[in-house]
């Protein structure tokens, strides 16, 4: 496994935790791991090249980003 692939998997895992687990005040920064996961996916594709084995990680990064974005927009509009 290439280094940025491992970093991408770590980022996607942190994004999942940030979205699925109620977080204490100390680790609220973890809620912003979803945008970082998308950036890691783009960075990995640009630097190391896309691989078909990583397609599930790319899809999960986009899915978690979409969920994060919808929650953020809902919270801004007061529908939390």
mmCIF file of N, CA and C in Angstrom:
data_model
loop_
_atom_site.group_PDB
_atom_site.id
_atom_site.type_symbol
_atom_site.label_atom_id
_atom_site.label_comp_id
_atom_site.label_asym_id
_atom_site.label_seq_id
_atom_site.Cartn_x
_atom_site.Cartn_y
_atom_site.Cartn_z
ATOM 1 N N UNK A 1 0.848 -1.170 0.000
ATOM 2 C CA UNK A 1 0.000 0.000 0.000
ATOM 3 C C UNK A 1 0.896 1.236 0.000
ATOM 4 N N UNK A 2 0.525 2.170 -0.823
ATOM 5 C CA UNK A 2 1.284 3.409 -0.944
ATOM 6 C C UNK A 2 1.001 4.311 0.257
ATOM 7 N N UNK A 3 1.948 5.208 0.579
ATOM 8 C CA UNK A 3 1.794 6.026 1.794
ATOM 9 C C UNK A 3 0.541 6.902 1.806
ATOM 10 N N UNK A 4 0.226 7.558 0.698
ATOM 11 C CA UNK A 4 -0.938 8.441 0.696
ATOM 12 C C UNK A 4 -2.247 7.654 0.657
ATOM 13 N N UNK A 5 -2.203 6.428 0.187
ATOM 14 C CA UNK A 5 -3.388 5.567 0.265
ATOM 15 C C UNK A 5 -3.706 5.257 1.724
ATOM 16 N N UNK A 6 -2.675 4.957 2.492
ATOM 17 C CA UNK A 6 -2.874 4.695 3.918
ATOM 18 C C UNK A 6 -3.383 5.946 4.624
ATOM 19 N N UNK A 7 -2.841 7.095 4.252
ATOM 20 C CA UNK A 7 -3.298 8.354 4.832
ATOM 21 C C UNK A 7 -4.749 8.641 4.461
ATOM 22 N N UNK A 8 -5.127 8.318 3.232
ATOM 23 C CA UNK A 8 -6.515 8.481 2.797
ATOM 24 C C UNK A 8 -7.445 7.584 3.607
ATOM 25 N N UNK A 9 -7.062 6.352 3.816
ATOM 26 C CA UNK A 9 -7.896 5.440 4.611
ATOM 27 C C UNK A 9 -8.033 5.921 6.050
ATOM 28 N N UNK A 10 -6.969 6.470 6.606
ATOM 29 C CA UNK A 10 -7.037 7.050 7.942
ATOM 30 C C UNK A 10 -7.989 8.247 7.952
ATOM 31 N N UNK A 11 -7.893 9.101 6.938
ATOM 32 C CA UNK A 11 -8.777 10.261 6.855
ATOM 33 C C UNK A 11 -10.234 9.873 6.717
ATOM 34 N N UNK A 12 -10.526 8.859 5.918
ATOM 35 C CA UNK A 12 -11.907 8.394 5.749
ATOM 36 C C UNK A 12 -12.415 7.779 7.050
ATOM 37 N N UNK A 13 -11.563 7.059 7.741
ATOM 38 C CA UNK A 13 -11.960 6.477 9.031
ATOM 39 C C UNK A 13 -12.264 7.561 10.059
ATOM 40 N N UNK A 14 -11.440 8.595 10.104
ATOM 41 C CA UNK A 14 -11.683 9.703 11.026
ATOM 42 C C UNK A 14 -12.958 10.457 10.658
ATOM 43 N N UNK A 15 -13.229 10.591 9.359
ATOM 44 C CA UNK A 15 -14.455 11.250 8.913
ATOM 45 C C UNK A 15 -15.669 10.447 9.370
ATOM 46 N N UNK A 16 -15.599 9.129 9.259
ATOM 47 C CA UNK A 16 -16.698 8.285 9.721
ATOM 48 C C UNK A 16 -16.937 8.466 11.212
ATOM 49 N N UNK A 17 -15.869 8.447 11.980
ATOM 50 C CA UNK A 17 -15.994 8.615 13.429
ATOM 51 C C UNK A 17 -16.578 9.983 13.754
ATOM 52 N N UNK A 18 -16.102 11.004 13.046
ATOM 53 C CA UNK A 18 -16.591 12.361 13.291
ATOM 54 C C UNK A 18 -18.059 12.533 12.968
ATOM 55 N N UNK A 19 -18.578 11.759 12.021
ATOM 56 C CA UNK A 19 -19.982 11.869 11.643
ATOM 57 C C UNK A 19 -20.889 10.937 12.442
ATOM 58 N N UNK A 20 -20.376 9.798 12.844
ATOM 59 C CA UNK A 20 -21.229 8.768 13.432
ATOM 60 C C UNK A 20 -21.247 8.763 14.960
ATOM 61 N N UNK A 21 -20.226 9.307 15.585
ATOM 62 C CA UNK A 21 -20.106 9.209 17.038
ATOM 63 C C UNK A 21 -20.334 10.587 17.663
ATOM 64 N N UNK A 22 -21.174 10.680 18.698
ATOM 65 C CA UNK A 22 -21.301 11.957 19.410
ATOM 66 C C UNK A 22 -19.964 12.292 20.076
ATOM 67 N N UNK A 23 -19.458 13.469 19.781
ATOM 68 C CA UNK A 23 -18.113 13.814 20.231
ATOM 69 C C UNK A 23 -18.140 14.740 21.438
ATOM 70 N N UNK A 24 -17.212 14.510 22.376
ATOM 71 C CA UNK A 24 -17.086 15.468 23.479
ATOM 72 C C UNK A 24 -16.479 16.778 22.965
ATOM 73 N N UNK A 25 -16.571 17.792 23.749
ATOM 74 C CA UNK A 25 -16.118 19.121 23.356
ATOM 75 C C UNK A 25 -14.640 19.154 22.952
ATOM 76 N N UNK A 26 -13.836 18.324 23.542
ATOM 77 C CA UNK A 26 -12.395 18.346 23.298
ATOM 78 C C UNK A 26 -12.046 17.952 21.867
ATOM 79 N N UNK A 27 -12.793 17.043 21.269
ATOM 80 C CA UNK A 27 -12.463 16.566 19.922
ATOM 81 C C UNK A 27 -13.490 17.015 18.871
ATOM 82 N N UNK A 28 -14.061 18.171 19.047
ATOM 83 C CA UNK A 28 -15.024 18.680 18.077
ATOM 84 C C UNK A 28 -14.357 18.965 16.730
ATOM 85 N N UNK A 29 -13.054 19.156 16.707
ATOM 86 C CA UNK A 29 -12.337 19.380 15.450
ATOM 87 C C UNK A 29 -12.497 18.196 14.513
ATOM 88 N N UNK A 30 -12.797 17.036 15.057
ATOM 89 C CA UNK A 30 -12.946 15.833 14.256
ATOM 90 C C UNK A 30 -14.164 15.914 13.332
ATOM 91 N N UNK A 31 -15.086 16.816 13.640
ATOM 92 C CA UNK A 31 -16.248 16.997 12.764
ATOM 93 C C UNK A 31 -15.853 17.514 11.388
ATOM 94 N N UNK A 32 -14.683 18.102 11.282
ATOM 95 C CA UNK A 32 -14.225 18.649 10.007
ATOM 96 C C UNK A 32 -13.276 17.692 9.286
ATOM 97 N N UNK A 33 -13.325 16.437 9.632
ATOM 98 C CA UNK A 33 -12.468 15.448 8.971
ATOM 99 C C UNK A 33 -13.018 15.072 7.599
ATOM 100 N N UNK A 34 -14.305 15.258 7.362
ATOM 101 C CA UNK A 34 -14.895 14.894 6.066
ATOM 102 C C UNK A 34 -14.330 15.735 4.924
ATOM 103 N N UNK A 35 -14.247 17.066 5.058
ATOM 104 C CA UNK A 35 -13.610 17.827 3.976
ATOM 105 C C UNK A 35 -12.136 17.467 3.804
ATOM 106 N N UNK A 36 -11.478 17.159 4.905
ATOM 107 C CA UNK A 36 -10.079 16.748 4.815
ATOM 108 C C UNK A 36 -9.954 15.424 4.070
ATOM 109 N N UNK A 37 -10.925 14.531 4.242
ATOM 110 C CA UNK A 37 -10.907 13.254 3.518
ATOM 111 C C UNK A 37 -10.995 13.444 2.015
ATOM 112 N N UNK A 38 -11.831 14.377 1.581
ATOM 113 C CA UNK A 38 -11.934 14.659 0.136
ATOM 114 C C UNK A 38 -10.635 15.254 -0.372
ATOM 115 N N UNK A 39 -10.067 16.162 0.393
ATOM 116 C CA UNK A 39 -8.781 16.739 -0.022
ATOM 117 C C UNK A 39 -7.686 15.683 -0.086
ATOM 118 N N UNK A 40 -7.689 14.763 0.865
ATOM 119 C CA UNK A 40 -6.714 13.669 0.837
ATOM 120 C C UNK A 40 -6.926 12.776 -0.387
ATOM 121 N N UNK A 41 -8.180 12.523 -0.745
ATOM 122 C CA UNK A 41 -8.464 11.702 -1.924
ATOM 123 C C UNK A 41 -7.944 12.384 -3.188
ATOM 124 N N UNK A 42 -8.209 13.676 -3.306
ATOM 125 C CA UNK A 42 -7.718 14.414 -4.484
ATOM 126 C C UNK A 42 -6.206 14.427 -4.507
ATOM 127 N N UNK A 43 -5.593 14.681 -3.367
ATOM 128 C CA UNK A 43 -4.131 14.702 -3.286
ATOM 129 C C UNK A 43 -3.544 13.337 -3.640
ATOM 130 N N UNK A 44 -4.151 12.271 -3.153
ATOM 131 C CA UNK A 44 -3.658 10.930 -3.455
ATOM 132 C C UNK A 44 -3.774 10.615 -4.934
ATOM 133 N N UNK A 45 -4.878 11.004 -5.551
ATOM 134 C CA UNK A 45 -5.062 10.749 -6.981
ATOM 135 C C UNK A 45 -4.042 11.527 -7.801
ATOM 136 N N UNK A 46 -3.794 12.777 -7.423
ATOM 137 C CA UNK A 46 -2.863 13.615 -8.184
ATOM 138 C C UNK A 46 -1.422 13.125 -8.021
ATOM 139 N N UNK A 47 -1.032 12.779 -6.805
ATOM 140 C CA UNK A 47 0.372 12.423 -6.564
ATOM 141 C C UNK A 47 0.703 10.980 -6.922
ATOM 142 N N UNK A 48 -0.145 10.050 -6.554
ATOM 143 C CA UNK A 48 0.173 8.639 -6.762
ATOM 144 C C UNK A 48 -0.621 8.003 -7.890
ATOM 145 N N UNK A 49 -1.659 8.679 -8.352
ATOM 146 C CA UNK A 49 -2.492 8.118 -9.407
ATOM 147 C C UNK A 49 -3.629 7.296 -8.829
ATOM 148 N N UNK A 50 -4.750 7.345 -9.532
ATOM 149 C CA UNK A 50 -5.919 6.596 -9.080
ATOM 150 C C UNK A 50 -5.725 5.105 -9.339
ATOM 151 N N UNK A 51 -6.261 4.306 -8.450
ATOM 152 C CA UNK A 51 -6.231 2.848 -8.623
ATOM 153 C C UNK A 51 -7.620 2.317 -8.367
ATOM 154 N N UNK A 52 -8.003 1.294 -9.102
ATOM 155 C CA UNK A 52 -9.357 0.767 -8.965
ATOM 156 C C UNK A 52 -9.588 0.179 -7.585
ATOM 157 N N UNK A 53 -8.540 -0.279 -6.915
ATOM 158 C CA UNK A 53 -8.699 -0.849 -5.580
ATOM 159 C C UNK A 53 -9.096 0.211 -4.552
ATOM 160 N N UNK A 54 -8.840 1.478 -4.874
ATOM 161 C CA UNK A 54 -9.136 2.567 -3.953
ATOM 162 C C UNK A 54 -10.484 3.222 -4.221
ATOM 163 N N UNK A 55 -11.222 2.741 -5.219
ATOM 164 C CA UNK A 55 -12.524 3.326 -5.551
ATOM 165 C C UNK A 55 -13.464 3.358 -4.343
ATOM 166 N N UNK A 56 -13.552 2.306 -3.518
ATOM 167 C CA UNK A 56 -14.418 2.404 -2.336
ATOM 168 C C UNK A 56 -14.011 3.542 -1.390
ATOM 169 N N UNK A 57 -12.733 3.783 -1.236
ATOM 170 C CA UNK A 57 -12.276 4.884 -0.379
ATOM 171 C C UNK A 57 -12.645 6.232 -0.989
ATOM 172 N N UNK A 58 -12.522 6.364 -2.313
ATOM 173 C CA UNK A 58 -12.910 7.617 -2.970
ATOM 174 C C UNK A 58 -14.403 7.862 -2.812
ATOM 175 N N UNK A 59 -15.194 6.820 -2.984
ATOM 176 C CA UNK A 59 -16.654 6.950 -2.864
ATOM 177 C C UNK A 59 -17.038 7.302 -1.428
ATOM 178 N N UNK A 60 -16.417 6.635 -0.462
ATOM 179 C CA UNK A 60 -16.717 6.946 0.940
ATOM 180 C C UNK A 60 -16.317 8.373 1.296
ATOM 181 N N UNK A 61 -15.192 8.832 0.781
ATOM 182 C CA UNK A 61 -14.774 10.215 1.044
ATOM 183 C C UNK A 61 -15.818 11.192 0.525
ATOM 184 N N UNK A 62 -16.323 10.952 -0.682
ATOM 185 C CA UNK A 62 -17.346 11.836 -1.246
ATOM 186 C C UNK A 62 -18.671 11.709 -0.484
ATOM 187 N N UNK A 63 -19.027 10.501 -0.095
ATOM 188 C CA UNK A 63 -20.265 10.281 0.656
ATOM 189 C C UNK A 63 -20.220 10.986 2.008
ATOM 190 N N UNK A 64 -19.119 10.834 2.728
ATOM 191 C CA UNK A 64 -18.988 11.473 4.032
ATOM 192 C C UNK A 64 -18.966 12.995 3.889
ATOM 193 N N UNK A 65 -18.340 13.492 2.830
ATOM 194 C CA UNK A 65 -18.347 14.932 2.588
ATOM 195 C C UNK A 65 -19.765 15.422 2.319
ATOM 196 N N UNK A 66 -20.522 14.664 1.536
ATOM 197 C CA UNK A 66 -21.899 15.043 1.234
ATOM 198 C C UNK A 66 -22.749 15.075 2.504
ATOM 199 N N UNK A 67 -22.617 14.070 3.351
ATOM 200 C CA UNK A 67 -23.357 14.036 4.615
ATOM 201 C C UNK A 67 -22.947 15.226 5.487
ATOM 202 N N UNK A 68 -21.670 15.500 5.556
ATOM 203 C CA UNK A 68 -21.172 16.631 6.343
ATOM 204 C C UNK A 68 -21.749 17.939 5.808
ATOM 205 N N UNK A 69 -21.762 18.091 4.486
ATOM 206 C CA UNK A 69 -22.259 19.317 3.869
ATOM 207 C C UNK A 69 -23.760 19.506 4.136
ATOM 208 N N UNK A 70 -24.530 18.439 3.991
ATOM 209 C CA UNK A 70 -25.978 18.520 4.237
ATOM 210 C C UNK A 70 -26.243 18.885 5.696
ATOM 211 N N UNK A 71 -25.523 18.278 6.617
ATOM 212 C CA UNK A 71 -25.697 18.610 8.039
ATOM 213 C C UNK A 71 -25.341 20.064 8.307
ATOM 214 N N UNK A 72 -24.279 20.518 7.689
ATOM 215 C CA UNK A 72 -23.821 21.904 7.887
ATOM 216 C C UNK A 72 -24.859 22.891 7.356
ATOM 217 N N UNK A 73 -25.377 22.640 6.174
ATOM 218 C CA UNK A 73 -26.387 23.524 5.588
ATOM 219 C C UNK A 73 -27.667 23.493 6.433
ATOM 220 N N UNK A 74 -28.054 22.317 6.903
ATOM 221 C CA UNK A 74 -29.245 22.203 7.747
ATOM 222 C C UNK A 74 -29.056 22.978 9.047
ATOM 223 N N UNK A 75 -27.873 22.914 9.627
ATOM 224 C CA UNK A 75 -27.603 23.626 10.858
ATOM 225 C C UNK A 75 -27.614 25.142 10.631
ATOM 226 N N UNK A 76 -27.120 25.595 9.500
ATOM 227 C CA UNK A 76 -27.138 27.023 9.187
ATOM 228 C C UNK A 76 -28.545 27.549 8.977
ATOM 229 N N UNK A 77 -29.420 26.693 8.474
ATOM 230 C CA UNK A 77 -30.800 27.100 8.242
ATOM 231 C C UNK A 77 -31.703 26.794 9.436
ATOM 232 N N UNK A 78 -31.110 26.328 10.524
ATOM 233 C CA UNK A 78 -31.861 26.093 11.739
ATOM 234 C C UNK A 78 -32.671 24.815 11.759
ATOM 235 N N UNK A 79 -32.316 23.851 10.919
ATOM 236 C CA UNK A 79 -33.037 22.571 10.899
ATOM 237 C C UNK A 79 -32.201 21.464 11.514
ATOM 238 N N UNK A 80 -31.597 21.705 12.619
ATOM 239 C CA UNK A 80 -30.703 20.735 13.250
ATOM 240 C C UNK A 80 -31.424 19.644 13.960
#
